[in-house]
CSV table of C-alpha atoms in Angstrom, one decimal:
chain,number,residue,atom,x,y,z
A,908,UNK,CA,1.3,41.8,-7.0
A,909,UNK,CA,-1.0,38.7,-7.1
A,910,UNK,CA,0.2,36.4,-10.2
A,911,UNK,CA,-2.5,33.8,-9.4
A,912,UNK,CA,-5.6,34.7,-8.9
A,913,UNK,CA,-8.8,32.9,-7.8
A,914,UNK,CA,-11.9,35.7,-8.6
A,915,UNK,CA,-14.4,33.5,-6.7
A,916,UNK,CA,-14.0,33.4,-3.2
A,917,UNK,CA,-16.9,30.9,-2.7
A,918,UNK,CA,-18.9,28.3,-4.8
A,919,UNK,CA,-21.9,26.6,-3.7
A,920,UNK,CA,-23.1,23.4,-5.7
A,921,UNK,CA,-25.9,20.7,-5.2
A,922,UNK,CA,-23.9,17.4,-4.7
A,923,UNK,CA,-23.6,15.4,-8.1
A,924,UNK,CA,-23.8,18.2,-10.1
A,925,UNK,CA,-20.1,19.8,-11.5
A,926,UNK,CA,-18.2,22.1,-9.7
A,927,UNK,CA,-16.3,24.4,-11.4
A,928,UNK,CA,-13.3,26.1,-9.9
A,929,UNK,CA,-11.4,29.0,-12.3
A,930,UNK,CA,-7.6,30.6,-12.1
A,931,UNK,CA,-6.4,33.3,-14.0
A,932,UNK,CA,-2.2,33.9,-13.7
A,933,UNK,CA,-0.5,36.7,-15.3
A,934,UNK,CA,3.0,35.6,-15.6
A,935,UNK,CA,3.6,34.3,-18.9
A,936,UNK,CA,6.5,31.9,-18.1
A,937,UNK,CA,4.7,29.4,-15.6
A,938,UNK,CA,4.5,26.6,-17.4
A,939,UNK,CA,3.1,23.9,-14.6
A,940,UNK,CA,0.3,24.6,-12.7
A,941,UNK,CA,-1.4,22.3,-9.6
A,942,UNK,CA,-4.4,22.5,-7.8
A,943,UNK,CA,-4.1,21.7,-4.2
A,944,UNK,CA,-7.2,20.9,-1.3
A,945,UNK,CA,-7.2,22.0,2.2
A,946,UNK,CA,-9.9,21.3,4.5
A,947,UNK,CA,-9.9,23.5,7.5
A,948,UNK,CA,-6.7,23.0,10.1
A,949,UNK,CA,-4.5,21.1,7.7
A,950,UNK,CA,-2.1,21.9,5.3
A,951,UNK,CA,-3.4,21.3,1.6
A,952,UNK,CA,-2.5,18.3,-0.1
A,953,UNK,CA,-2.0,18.6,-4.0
A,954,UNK,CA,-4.7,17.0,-6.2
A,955,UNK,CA,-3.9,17.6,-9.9
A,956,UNK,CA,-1.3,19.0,-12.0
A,957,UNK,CA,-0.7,20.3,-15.4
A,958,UNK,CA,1.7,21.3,-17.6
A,959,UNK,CA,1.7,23.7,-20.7
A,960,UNK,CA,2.3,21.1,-23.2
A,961,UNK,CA,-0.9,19.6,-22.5
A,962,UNK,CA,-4.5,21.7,-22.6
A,963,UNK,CA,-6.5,18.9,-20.5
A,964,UNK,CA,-5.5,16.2,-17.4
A,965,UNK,CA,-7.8,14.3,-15.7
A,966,UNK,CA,-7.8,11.9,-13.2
A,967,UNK,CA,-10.7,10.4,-11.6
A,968,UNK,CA,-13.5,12.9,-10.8
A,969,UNK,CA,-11.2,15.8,-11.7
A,970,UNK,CA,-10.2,17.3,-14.7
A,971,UNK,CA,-7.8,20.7,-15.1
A,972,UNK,CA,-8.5,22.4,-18.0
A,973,UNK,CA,-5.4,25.5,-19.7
A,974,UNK,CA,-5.9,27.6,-22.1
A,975,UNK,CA,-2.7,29.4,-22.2
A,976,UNK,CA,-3.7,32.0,-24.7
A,977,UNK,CA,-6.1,33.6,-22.0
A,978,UNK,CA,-4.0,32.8,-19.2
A,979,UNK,CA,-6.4,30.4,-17.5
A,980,UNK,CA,-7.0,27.4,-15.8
A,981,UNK,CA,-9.8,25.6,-14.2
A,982,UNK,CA,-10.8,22.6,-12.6
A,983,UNK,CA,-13.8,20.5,-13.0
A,984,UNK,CA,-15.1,18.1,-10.3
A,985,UNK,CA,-17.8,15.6,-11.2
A,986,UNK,CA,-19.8,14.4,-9.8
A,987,UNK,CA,-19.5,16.5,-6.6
A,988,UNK,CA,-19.7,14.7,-3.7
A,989,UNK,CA,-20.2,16.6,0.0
A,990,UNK,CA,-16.7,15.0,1.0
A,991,UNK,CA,-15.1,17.8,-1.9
A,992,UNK,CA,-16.9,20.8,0.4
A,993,UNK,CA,-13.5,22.5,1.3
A,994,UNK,CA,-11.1,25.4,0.3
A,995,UNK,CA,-9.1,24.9,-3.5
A,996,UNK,CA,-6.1,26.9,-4.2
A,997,UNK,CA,-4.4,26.8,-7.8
A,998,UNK,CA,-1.3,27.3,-8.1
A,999,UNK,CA,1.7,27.9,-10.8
A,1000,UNK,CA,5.6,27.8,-11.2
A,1001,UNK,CA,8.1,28.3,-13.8
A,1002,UNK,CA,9.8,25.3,-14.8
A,1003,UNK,CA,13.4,26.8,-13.8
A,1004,UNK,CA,12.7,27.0,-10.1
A,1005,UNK,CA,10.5,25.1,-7.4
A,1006,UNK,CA,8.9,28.4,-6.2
A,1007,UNK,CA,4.8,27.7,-6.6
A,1008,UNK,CA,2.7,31.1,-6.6
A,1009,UNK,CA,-0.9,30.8,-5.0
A,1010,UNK,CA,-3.9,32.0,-5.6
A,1011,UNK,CA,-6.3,33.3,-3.1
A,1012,UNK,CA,-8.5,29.9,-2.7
A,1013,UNK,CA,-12.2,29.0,-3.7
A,1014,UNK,CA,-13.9,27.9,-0.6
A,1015,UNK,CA,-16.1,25.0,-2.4
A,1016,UNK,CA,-19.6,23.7,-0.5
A,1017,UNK,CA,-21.3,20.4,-1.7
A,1018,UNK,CA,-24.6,20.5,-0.9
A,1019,UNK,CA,-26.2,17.3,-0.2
B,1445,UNK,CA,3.6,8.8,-1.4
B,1446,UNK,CA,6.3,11.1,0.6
B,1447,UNK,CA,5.7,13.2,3.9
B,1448,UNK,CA,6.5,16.0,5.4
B,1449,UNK,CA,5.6,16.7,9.3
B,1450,UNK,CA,5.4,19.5,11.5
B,1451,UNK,CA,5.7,20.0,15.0
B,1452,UNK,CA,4.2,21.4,16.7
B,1453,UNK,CA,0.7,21.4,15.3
B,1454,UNK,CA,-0.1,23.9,17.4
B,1455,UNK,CA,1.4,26.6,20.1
B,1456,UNK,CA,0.2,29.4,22.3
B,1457,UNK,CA,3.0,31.7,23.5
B,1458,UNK,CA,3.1,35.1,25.3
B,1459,UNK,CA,4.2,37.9,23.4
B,1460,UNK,CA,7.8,38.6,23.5
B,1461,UNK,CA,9.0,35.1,23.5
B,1462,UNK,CA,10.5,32.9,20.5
B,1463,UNK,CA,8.9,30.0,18.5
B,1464,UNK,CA,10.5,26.9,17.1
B,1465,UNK,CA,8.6,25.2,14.1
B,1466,UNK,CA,9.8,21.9,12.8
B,1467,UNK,CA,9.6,20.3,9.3
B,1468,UNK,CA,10.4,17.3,8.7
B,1469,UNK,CA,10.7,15.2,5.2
B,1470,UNK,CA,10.0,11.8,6.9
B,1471,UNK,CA,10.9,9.4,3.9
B,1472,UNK,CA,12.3,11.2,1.7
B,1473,UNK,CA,15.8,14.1,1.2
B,1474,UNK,CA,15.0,17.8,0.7
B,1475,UNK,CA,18.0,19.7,0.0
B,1476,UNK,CA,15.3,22.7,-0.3
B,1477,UNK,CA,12.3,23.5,1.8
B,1478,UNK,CA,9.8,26.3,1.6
B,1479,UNK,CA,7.4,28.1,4.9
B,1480,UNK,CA,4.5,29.4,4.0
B,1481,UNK,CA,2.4,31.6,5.9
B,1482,UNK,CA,-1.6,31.5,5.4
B,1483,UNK,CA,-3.3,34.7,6.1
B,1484,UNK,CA,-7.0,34.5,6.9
B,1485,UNK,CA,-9.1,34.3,3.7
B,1486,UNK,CA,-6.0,34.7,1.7
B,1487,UNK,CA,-3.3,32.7,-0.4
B,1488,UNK,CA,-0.5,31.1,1.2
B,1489,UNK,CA,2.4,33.7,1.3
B,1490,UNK,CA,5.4,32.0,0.3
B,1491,UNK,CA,8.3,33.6,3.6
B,1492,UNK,CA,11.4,31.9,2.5
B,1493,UNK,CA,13.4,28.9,0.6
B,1494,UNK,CA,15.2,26.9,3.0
B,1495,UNK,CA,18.7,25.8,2.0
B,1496,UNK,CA,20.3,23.1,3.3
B,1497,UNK,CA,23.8,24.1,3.7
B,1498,UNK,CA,23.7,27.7,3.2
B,1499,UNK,CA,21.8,30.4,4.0
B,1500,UNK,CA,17.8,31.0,3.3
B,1501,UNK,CA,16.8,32.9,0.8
B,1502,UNK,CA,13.9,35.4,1.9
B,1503,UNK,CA,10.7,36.7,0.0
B,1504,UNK,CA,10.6,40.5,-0.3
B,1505,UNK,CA,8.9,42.0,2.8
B,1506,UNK,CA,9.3,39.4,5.1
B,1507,UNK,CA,11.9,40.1,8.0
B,1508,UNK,CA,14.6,37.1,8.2
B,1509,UNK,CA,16.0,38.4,12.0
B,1510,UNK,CA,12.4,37.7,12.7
B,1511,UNK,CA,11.8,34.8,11.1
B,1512,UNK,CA,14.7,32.6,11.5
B,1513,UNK,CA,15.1,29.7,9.4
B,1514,UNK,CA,17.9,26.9,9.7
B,1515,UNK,CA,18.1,23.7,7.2
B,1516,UNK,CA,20.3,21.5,9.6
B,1517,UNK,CA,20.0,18.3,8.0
B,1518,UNK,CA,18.7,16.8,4.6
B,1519,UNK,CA,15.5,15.9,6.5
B,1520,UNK,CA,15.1,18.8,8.7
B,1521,UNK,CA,14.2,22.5,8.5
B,1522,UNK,CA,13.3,25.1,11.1
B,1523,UNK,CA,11.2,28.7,11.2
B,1524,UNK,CA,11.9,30.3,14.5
B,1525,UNK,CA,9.2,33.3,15.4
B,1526,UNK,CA,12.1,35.8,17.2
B,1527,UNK,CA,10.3,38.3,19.9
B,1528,UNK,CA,6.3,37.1,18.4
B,1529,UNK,CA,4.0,39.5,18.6
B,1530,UNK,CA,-0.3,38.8,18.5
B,1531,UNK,CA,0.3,39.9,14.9
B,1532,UNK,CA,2.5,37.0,14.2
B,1533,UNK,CA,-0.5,34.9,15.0
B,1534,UNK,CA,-1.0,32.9,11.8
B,1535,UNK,CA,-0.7,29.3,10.4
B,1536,UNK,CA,2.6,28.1,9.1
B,1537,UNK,CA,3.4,25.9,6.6
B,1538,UNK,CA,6.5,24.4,5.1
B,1539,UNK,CA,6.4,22.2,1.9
B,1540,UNK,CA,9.2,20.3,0.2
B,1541,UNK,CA,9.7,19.3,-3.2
B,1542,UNK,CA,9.3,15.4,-4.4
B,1543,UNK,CA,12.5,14.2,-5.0
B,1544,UNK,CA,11.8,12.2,-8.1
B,1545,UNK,CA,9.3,15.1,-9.8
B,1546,UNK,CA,10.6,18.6,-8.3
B,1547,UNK,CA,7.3,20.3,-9.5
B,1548,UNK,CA,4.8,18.8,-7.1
B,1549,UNK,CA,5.6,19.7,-3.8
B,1550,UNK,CA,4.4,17.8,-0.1
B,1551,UNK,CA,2.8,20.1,2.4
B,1552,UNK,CA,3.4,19.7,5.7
B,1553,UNK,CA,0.0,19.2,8.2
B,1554,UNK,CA,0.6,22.9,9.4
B,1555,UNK,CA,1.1,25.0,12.6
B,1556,UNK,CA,-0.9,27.2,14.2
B,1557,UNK,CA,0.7,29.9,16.6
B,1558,UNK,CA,-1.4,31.9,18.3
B,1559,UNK,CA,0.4,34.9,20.0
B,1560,UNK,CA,-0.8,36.2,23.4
């Protein structure tokens, strides 16, 4: 049973616009959620974080967005640049344990 | 920022034989490790935790006499692939927990075993 999920396998966006990456979770305990990038061959590295006290983080060109009521997160990149074209996985834990659920990925493309 | 290393990055084997995957927490303690598997166009599975000191605690469906795993040192965690098989081809990757924030976690690079 997938407790993350990522609906949108793909996303294409002209570069400077925003990209917008979404993440829906069902388990109502995780309480900190990340958003990690991998480019193709490499692990992912992590990129932002949030946690349930807070509805909003940002840092940089990224911003995370929860709204807990509907169970959702999403990540905002702007401007994109053609250096952000790679795959995004969200993902979410319950404060109790290390264990991070992942969601299916959103491969992103910046086009130039 | 901490990191965590894999070796190989990459390894072809014949089918039948056993694979040895390293992770390593180069600047940094990890009394707990976790191995991922990463499916083609799907999520990273999460296999097992990795205890140092005691045994490994195993997700549900994922065979622990195949996939051995041994935390022998604060620093060190292996996944052995037991008898792989082509369907064992996959990339692997272990992650470990920063010790100062335990919710963000440092990926290894990855490996990539491809089964003959």
């Amino acid at each position: 049973d997938q407790q993350v999920k990522q609906n949108s396998p793909s996303l294409s966006v002209q570069e400077g616009r925003i990209s917008i990456l979404n993440c829906d979770y069902t388990n109502s305990m995780f309480d900190y959620f990340l958003w990690y990038k991998k480019y193709p061959a490499e692990g992912p590295t992590f990129l932002i974080s949030i946690s349930s006290i807070k509805d909003k983080n940002e840092d940089g060109r990224f911003t995370v967005f929860l709204n807990k009521s509907a169970k959702h997160l999403s990540l905002h990149i702007v401007p994109s640049q053609p250096g952000d074209s790679a795959v995004y996985f969200c993902a979410a834990s319950e404060s109790t344990g290390n264990q991070f659920y992942f969601g299916t990925g959103t491969s992103l493309t910046v086009i130039p | 920022g901490a990191v965590v290393s894999q070796h190989p990055s990459r390894v072809i084997c014949k089918s039948g034989t056993s694979v040895k995957i390293e992770c390593r927490s180069l600047d940094f303690q990890a009394t707990t490790m976790f191995w991922y598997r990463q499916f083609p166009k799907k999520s990273l599975m999460l296999m097992a935790t990795s205890n140092e000191g005691s045994k490994a605690t195993y997700e549900q469906g994922v065979e622990k006499d195949k996939f051995l795993i041994n935390h022998a040192s604060l620093t060190l965690s292996t996944l052995t692939v037991t008898s792989a098989h082509p369907e064992d081809s996959s990339f692997y990757i272990c992650s470990a927990p920063e010790p100062s924030d335990y919710n963000e976690q440092f990926f290894g690079p990855g490996t990539r075993l491809t089964v003959l």
